PDB file of C-alpha atoms in Angstrom:
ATOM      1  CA  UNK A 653       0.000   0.000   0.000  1.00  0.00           C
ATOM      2  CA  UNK A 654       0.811   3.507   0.053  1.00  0.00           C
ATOM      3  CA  UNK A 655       1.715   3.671   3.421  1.00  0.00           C
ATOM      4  CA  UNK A 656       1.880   1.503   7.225  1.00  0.00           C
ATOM      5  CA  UNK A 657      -1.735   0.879   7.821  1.00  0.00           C
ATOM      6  CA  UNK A 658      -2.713  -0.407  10.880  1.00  0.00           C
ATOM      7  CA  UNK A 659      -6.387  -1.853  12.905  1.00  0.00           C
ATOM      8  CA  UNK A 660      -7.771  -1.378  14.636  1.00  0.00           C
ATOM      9  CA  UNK A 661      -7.117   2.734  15.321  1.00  0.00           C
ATOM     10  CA  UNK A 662      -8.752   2.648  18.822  1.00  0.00           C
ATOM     11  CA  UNK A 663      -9.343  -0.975  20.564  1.00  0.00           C
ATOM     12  CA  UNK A 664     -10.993  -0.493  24.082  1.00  0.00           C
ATOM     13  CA  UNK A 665     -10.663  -3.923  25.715  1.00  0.00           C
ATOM     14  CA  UNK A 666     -11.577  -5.556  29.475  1.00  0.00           C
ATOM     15  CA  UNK A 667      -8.902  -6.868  31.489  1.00  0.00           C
ATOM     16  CA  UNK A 668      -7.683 -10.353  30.721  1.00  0.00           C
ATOM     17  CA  UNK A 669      -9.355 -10.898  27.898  1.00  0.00           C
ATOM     18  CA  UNK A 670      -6.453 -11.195  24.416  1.00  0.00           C
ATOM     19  CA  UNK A 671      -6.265  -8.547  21.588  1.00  0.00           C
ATOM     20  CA  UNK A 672      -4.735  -8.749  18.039  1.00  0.00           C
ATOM     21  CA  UNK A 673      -3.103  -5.506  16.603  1.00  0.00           C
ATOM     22  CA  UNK A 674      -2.493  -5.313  12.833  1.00  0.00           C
ATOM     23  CA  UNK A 675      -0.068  -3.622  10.625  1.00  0.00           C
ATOM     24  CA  UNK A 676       0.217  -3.752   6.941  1.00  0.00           C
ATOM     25  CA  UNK A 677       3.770  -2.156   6.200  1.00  0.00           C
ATOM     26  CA  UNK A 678       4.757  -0.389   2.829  1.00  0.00           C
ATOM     27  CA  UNK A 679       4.597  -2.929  -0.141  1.00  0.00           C
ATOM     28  CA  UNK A 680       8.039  -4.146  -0.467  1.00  0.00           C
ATOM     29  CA  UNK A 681       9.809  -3.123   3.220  1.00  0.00           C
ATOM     30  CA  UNK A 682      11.239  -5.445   4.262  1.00  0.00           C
ATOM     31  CA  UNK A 683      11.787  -4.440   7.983  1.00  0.00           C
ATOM     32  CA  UNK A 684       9.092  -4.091  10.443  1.00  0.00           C
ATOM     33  CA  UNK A 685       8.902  -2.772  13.863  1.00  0.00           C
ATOM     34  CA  UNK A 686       6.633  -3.244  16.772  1.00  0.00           C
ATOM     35  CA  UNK A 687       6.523   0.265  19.199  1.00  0.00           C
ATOM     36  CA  UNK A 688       4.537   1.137  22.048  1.00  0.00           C
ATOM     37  CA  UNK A 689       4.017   4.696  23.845  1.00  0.00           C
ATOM     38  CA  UNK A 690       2.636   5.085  27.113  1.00  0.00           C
ATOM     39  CA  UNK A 691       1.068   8.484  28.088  1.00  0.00           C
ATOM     40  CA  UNK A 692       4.021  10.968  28.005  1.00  0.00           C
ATOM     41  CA  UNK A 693       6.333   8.368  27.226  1.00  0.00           C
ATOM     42  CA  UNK A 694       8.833   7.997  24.080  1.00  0.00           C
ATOM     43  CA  UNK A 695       8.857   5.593  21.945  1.00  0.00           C
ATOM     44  CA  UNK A 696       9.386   2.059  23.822  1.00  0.00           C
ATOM     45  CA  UNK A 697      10.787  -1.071  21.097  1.00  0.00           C
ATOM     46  CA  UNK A 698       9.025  -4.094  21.293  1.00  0.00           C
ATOM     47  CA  UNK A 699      10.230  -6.029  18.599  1.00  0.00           C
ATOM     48  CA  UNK A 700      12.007  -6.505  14.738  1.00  0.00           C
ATOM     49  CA  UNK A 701      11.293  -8.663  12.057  1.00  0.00           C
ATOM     50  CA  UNK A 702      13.429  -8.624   9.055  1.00  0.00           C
ATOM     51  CA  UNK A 703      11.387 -10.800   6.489  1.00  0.00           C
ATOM     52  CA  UNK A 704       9.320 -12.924   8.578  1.00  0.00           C
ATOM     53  CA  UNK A 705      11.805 -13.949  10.779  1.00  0.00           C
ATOM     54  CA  UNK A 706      11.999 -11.899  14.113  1.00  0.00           C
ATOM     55  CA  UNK A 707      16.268 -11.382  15.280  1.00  0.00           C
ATOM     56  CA  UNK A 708      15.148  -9.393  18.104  1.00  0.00           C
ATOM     57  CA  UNK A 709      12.032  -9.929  20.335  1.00  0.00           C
ATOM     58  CA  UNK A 710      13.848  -8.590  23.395  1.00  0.00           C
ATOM     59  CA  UNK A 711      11.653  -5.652  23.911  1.00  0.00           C
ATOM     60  CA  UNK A 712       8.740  -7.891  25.007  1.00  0.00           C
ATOM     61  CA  UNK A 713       7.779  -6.743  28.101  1.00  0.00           C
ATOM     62  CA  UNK A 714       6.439 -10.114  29.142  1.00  0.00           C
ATOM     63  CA  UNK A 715       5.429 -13.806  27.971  1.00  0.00           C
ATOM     64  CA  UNK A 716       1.819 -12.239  27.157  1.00  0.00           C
ATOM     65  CA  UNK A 717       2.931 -10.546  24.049  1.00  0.00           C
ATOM     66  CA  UNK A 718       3.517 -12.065  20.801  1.00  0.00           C
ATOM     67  CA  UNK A 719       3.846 -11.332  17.417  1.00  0.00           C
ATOM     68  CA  UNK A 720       4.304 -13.070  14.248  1.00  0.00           C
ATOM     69  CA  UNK A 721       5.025 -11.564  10.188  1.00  0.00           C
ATOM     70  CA  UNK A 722       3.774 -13.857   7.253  1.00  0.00           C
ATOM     71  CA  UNK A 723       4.719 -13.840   3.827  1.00  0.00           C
ATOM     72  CA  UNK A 724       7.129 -11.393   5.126  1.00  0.00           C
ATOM     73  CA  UNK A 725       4.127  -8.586   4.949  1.00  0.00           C
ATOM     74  CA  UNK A 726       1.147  -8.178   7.577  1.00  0.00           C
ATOM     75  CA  UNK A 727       2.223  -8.220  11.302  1.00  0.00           C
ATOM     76  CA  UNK A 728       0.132  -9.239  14.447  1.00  0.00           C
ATOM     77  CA  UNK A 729       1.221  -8.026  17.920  1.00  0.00           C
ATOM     78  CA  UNK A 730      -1.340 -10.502  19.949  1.00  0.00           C
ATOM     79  CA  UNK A 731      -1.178  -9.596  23.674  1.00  0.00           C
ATOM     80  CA  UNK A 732      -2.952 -11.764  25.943  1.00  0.00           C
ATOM     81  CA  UNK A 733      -5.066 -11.748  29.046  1.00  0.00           C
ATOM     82  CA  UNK A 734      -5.307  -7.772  28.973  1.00  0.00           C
ATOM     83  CA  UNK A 735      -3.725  -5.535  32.156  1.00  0.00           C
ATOM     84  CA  UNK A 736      -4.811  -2.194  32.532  1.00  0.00           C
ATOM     85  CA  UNK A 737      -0.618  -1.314  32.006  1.00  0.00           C
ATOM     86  CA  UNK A 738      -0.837  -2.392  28.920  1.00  0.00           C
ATOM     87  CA  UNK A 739      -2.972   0.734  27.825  1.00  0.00           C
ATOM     88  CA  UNK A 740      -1.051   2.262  25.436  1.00  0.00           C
ATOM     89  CA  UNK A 741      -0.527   3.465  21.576  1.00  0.00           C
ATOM     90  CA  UNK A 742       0.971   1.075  19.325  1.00  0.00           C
ATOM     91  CA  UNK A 743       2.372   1.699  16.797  1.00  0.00           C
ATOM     92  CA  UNK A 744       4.274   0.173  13.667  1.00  0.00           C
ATOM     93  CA  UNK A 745       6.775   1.195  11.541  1.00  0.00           C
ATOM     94  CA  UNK A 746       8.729  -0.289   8.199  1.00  0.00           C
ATOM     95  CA  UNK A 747      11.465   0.398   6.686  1.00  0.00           C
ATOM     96  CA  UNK A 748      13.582  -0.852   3.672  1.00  0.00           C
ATOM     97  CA  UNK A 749      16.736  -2.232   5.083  1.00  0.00           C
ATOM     98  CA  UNK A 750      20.097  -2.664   2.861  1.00  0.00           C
ATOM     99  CA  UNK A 751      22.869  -0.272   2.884  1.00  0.00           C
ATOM    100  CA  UNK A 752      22.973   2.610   5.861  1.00  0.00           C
ATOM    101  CA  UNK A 753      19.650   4.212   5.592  1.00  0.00           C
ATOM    102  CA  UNK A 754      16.814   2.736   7.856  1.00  0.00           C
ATOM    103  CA  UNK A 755      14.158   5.852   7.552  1.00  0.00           C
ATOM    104  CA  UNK A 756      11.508   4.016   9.259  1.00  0.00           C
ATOM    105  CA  UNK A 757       7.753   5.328   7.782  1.00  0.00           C
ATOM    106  CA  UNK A 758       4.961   4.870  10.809  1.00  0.00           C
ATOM    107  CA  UNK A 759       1.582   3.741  10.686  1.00  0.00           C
ATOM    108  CA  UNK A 760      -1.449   5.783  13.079  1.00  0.00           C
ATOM    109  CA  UNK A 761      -1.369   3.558  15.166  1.00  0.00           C
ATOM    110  CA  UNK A 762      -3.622   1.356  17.243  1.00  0.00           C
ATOM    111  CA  UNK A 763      -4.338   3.029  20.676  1.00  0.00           C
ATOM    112  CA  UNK A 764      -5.761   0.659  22.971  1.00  0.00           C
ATOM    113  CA  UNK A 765      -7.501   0.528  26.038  1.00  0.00           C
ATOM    114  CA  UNK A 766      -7.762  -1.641  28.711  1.00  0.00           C
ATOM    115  CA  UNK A 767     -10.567  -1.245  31.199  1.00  0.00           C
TER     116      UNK A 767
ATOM    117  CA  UNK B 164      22.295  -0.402  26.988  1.00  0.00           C
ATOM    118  CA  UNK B 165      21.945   2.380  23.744  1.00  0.00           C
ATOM    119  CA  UNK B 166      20.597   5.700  25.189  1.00  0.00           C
ATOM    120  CA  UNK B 167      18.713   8.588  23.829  1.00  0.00           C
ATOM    121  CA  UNK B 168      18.067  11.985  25.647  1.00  0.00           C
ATOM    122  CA  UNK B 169      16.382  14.732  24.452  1.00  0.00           C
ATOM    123  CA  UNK B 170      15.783  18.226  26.052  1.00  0.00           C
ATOM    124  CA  UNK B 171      14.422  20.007  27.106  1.00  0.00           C
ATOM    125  CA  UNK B 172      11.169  17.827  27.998  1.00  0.00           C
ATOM    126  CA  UNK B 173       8.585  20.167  27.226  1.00  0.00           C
ATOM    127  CA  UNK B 174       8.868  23.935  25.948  1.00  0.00           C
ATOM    128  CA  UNK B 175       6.047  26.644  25.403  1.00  0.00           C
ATOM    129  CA  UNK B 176       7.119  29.891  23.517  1.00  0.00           C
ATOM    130  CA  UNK B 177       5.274  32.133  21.549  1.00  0.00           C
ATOM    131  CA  UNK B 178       4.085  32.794  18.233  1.00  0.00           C
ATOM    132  CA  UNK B 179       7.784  33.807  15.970  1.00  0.00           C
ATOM    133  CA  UNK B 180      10.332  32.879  18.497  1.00  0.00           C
ATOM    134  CA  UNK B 181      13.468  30.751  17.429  1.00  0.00           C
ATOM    135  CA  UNK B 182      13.524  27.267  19.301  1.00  0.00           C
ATOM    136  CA  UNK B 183      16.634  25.034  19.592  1.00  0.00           C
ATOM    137  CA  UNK B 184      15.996  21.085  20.533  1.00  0.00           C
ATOM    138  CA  UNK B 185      18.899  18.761  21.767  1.00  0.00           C
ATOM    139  CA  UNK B 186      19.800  15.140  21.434  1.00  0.00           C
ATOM    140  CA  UNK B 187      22.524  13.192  22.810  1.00  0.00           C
ATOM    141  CA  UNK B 188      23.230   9.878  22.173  1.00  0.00           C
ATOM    142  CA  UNK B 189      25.043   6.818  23.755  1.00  0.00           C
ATOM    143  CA  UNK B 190      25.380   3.805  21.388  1.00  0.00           C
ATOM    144  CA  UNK B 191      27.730   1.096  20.699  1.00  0.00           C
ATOM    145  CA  UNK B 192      27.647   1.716  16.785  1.00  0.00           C
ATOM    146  CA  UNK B 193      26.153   4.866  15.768  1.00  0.00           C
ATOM    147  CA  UNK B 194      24.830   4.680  12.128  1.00  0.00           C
ATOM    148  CA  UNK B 195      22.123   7.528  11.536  1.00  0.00           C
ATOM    149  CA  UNK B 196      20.230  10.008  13.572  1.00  0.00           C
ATOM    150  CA  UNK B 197      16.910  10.928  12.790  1.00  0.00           C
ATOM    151  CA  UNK B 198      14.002  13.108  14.010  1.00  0.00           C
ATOM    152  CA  UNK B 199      10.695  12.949  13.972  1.00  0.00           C
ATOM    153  CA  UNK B 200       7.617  15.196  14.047  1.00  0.00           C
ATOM    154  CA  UNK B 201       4.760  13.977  16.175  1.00  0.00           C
ATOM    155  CA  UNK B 202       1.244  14.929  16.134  1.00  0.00           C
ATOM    156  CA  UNK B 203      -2.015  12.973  17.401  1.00  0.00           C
ATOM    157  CA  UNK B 204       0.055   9.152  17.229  1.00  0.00           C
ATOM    158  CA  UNK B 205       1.917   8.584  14.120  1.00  0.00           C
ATOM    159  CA  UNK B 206       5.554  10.473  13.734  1.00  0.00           C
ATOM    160  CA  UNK B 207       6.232  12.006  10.860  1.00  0.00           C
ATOM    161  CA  UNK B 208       9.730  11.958   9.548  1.00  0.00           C
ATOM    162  CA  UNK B 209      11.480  14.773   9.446  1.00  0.00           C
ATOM    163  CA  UNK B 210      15.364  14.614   9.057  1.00  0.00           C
ATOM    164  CA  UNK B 211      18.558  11.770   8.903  1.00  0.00           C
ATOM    165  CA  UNK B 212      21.969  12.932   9.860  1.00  0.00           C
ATOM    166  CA  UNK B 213      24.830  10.425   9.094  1.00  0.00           C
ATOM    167  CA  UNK B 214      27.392  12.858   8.586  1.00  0.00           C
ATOM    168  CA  UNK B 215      28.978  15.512  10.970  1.00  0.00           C
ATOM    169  CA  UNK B 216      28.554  19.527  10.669  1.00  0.00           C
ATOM    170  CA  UNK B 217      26.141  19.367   7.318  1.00  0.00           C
ATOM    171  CA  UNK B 218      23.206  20.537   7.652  1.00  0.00           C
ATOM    172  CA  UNK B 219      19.889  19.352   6.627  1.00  0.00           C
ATOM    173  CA  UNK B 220      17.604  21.736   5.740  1.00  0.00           C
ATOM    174  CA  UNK B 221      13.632  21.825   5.280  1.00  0.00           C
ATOM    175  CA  UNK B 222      11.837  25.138   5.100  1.00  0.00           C
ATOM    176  CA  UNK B 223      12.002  27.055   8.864  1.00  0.00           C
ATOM    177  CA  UNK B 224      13.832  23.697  10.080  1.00  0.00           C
ATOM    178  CA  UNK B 225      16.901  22.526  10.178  1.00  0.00           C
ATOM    179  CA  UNK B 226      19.303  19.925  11.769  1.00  0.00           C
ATOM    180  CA  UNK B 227      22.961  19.332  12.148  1.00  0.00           C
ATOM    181  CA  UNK B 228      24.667  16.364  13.860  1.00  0.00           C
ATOM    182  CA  UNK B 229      28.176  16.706  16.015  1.00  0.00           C
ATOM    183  CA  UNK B 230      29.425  13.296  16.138  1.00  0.00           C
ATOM    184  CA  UNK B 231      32.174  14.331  18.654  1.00  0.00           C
ATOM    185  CA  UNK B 232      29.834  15.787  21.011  1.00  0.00           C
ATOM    186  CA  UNK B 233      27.825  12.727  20.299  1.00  0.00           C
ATOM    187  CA  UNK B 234      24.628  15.325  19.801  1.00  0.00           C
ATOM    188  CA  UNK B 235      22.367  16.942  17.675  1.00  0.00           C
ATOM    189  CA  UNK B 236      20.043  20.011  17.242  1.00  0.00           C
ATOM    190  CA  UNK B 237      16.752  20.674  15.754  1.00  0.00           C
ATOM    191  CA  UNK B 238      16.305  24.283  14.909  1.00  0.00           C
ATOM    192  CA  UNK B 239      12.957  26.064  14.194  1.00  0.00           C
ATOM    193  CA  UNK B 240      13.214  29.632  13.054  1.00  0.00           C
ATOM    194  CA  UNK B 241       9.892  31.934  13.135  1.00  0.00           C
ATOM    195  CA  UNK B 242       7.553  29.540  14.795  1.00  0.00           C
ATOM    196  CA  UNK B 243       4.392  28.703  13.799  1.00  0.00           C
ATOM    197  CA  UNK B 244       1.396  27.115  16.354  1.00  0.00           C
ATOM    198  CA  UNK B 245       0.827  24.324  13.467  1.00  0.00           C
ATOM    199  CA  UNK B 246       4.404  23.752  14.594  1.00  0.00           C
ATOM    200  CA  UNK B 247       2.991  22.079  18.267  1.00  0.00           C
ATOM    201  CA  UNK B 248       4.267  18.726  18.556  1.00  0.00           C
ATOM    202  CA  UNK B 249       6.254  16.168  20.212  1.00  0.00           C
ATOM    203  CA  UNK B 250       9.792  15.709  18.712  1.00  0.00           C
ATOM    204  CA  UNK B 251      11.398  12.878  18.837  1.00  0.00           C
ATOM    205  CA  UNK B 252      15.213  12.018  18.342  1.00  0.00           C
ATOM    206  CA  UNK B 253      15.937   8.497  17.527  1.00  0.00           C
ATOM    207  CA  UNK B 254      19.205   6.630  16.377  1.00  0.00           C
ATOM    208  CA  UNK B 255      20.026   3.661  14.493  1.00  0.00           C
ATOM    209  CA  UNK B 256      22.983   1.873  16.008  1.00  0.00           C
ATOM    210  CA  UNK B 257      22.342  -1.101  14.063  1.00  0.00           C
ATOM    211  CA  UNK B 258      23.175  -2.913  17.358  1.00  0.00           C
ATOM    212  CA  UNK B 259      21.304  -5.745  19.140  1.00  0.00           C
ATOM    213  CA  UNK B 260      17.605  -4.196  18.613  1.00  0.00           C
ATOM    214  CA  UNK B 261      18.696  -3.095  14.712  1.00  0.00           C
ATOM    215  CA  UNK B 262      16.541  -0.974  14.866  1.00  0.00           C
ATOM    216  CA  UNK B 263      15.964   2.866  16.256  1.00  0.00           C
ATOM    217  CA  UNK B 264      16.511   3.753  19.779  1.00  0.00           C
ATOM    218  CA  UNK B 265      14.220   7.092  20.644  1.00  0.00           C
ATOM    219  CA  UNK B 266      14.264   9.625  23.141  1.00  0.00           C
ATOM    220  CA  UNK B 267      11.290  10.669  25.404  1.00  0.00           C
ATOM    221  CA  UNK B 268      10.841  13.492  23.195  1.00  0.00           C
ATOM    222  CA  UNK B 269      10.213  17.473  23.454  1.00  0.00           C
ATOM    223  CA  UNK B 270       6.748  18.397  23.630  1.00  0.00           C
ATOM    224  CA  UNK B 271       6.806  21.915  21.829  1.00  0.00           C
ATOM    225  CA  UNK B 272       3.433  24.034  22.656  1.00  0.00           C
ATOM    226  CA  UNK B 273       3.456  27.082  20.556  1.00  0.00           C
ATOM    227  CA  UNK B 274       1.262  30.299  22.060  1.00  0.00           C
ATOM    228  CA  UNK B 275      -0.064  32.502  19.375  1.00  0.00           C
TER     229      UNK B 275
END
């Protein structure tokens, strides 16, 4: 596509139960990143794939987050059983990796909430 | 551990002032600097700086990277309230994460 889509935009959500976030990078990137931001936060890294293979999943913040890439495209971030400190905007980003320049193009995001 | 800090934190000046941002950086293998523009939830790139003393210009911004103070500045010249945002500073070290370390970010509030 034209740019990093992602779904849902907003996601309000009760505690414990499991969400899926989606991100459709940029046709052809071949990098993907998993971000989250907490309210008045940066940007915290939660993971890289580079294809569909992911060399670094240590941002993670715990066993209840996931994700996986297919077809080395669309991206899931699954977090289950919900905890209100998981409220936060997540957001993806691709880039096209090869040589020195890793300008990384970000989707809206998907800002969740859990209640 | 790579790490990013940006000042100041927040910063509210009016309508037509200058503003300088700052980044400083800590990482094991420093490949590109880049910031980032920030409104509502998805950034908006703005600038990369891979090479020291040149700077990048874009309209009333502009950027330059010292790689021996291990630092950078974001410059915006006759300010603008559609210029209210978050900034964010992030490098590429192409270390362990390979991908971009960011800073907290300066939350710029312009006053008309």
């Amino acid at each position: 596509g034209a740019g990093v889509s992602q779904s849902p935009s907003n996601k309000v959500t009760e505690k414990g139960k499991d969400v899926e976030l989606r991100c459709d990078p940029i046709s052809g990137h071949t990098a993907l990143y998993w971000y989250r931001q907490s309210l008045g936060q940066g940007l915290e890294f939660l993971i890289y794939f580079q294809g569909n293979s992911a060399p670094d999943k240590s941002g993670l913040p715990s066993d209840r987050f996931s994700a996986e890439r297919t077809g080395g495209s669309v991206s899931t971030l699954t977090i289950q059983r919900t905890q209100q400190e998981d409220s936060a905007v997540y957001l993806c980003a691709s880039s096209q990796r090869g040589g020195r320049f890793t300008e990384a193009f970000f989707g809206q995001g998907t800002r969740l909430t859990v209640v | 551990e790579d790490k990013v800090v940006q000042s100041p934190l927040s910063l509210v000046v009016h309508e037509g002032d200058t503003v300088t941002l700052n980044c400083s950086y800590e990482v094991t293998n420093f490949r590109s600097l880049l910031w980032y523009k920030q409104e509502k939830k998805a950034p908006t790139f703005l600038f990369m700086l891979t090479s020291s003393g040149i700077e990048k210009k874009s309209g009333r911004l502009s950027s330059i990277l010292d790689k021996k103070e291990l630092s950078s500045i974001l410059n915006i010249t006759a300010t603008q309230t559609g210029d209210s945002a978050i900034y964010l500073c992030a490098v590429d070290s192409g270390g362990g994460a390979d991908g971009l370390t960011f800073g907290k970010g300066t939350h710029l509030i312009i006053q008309p």
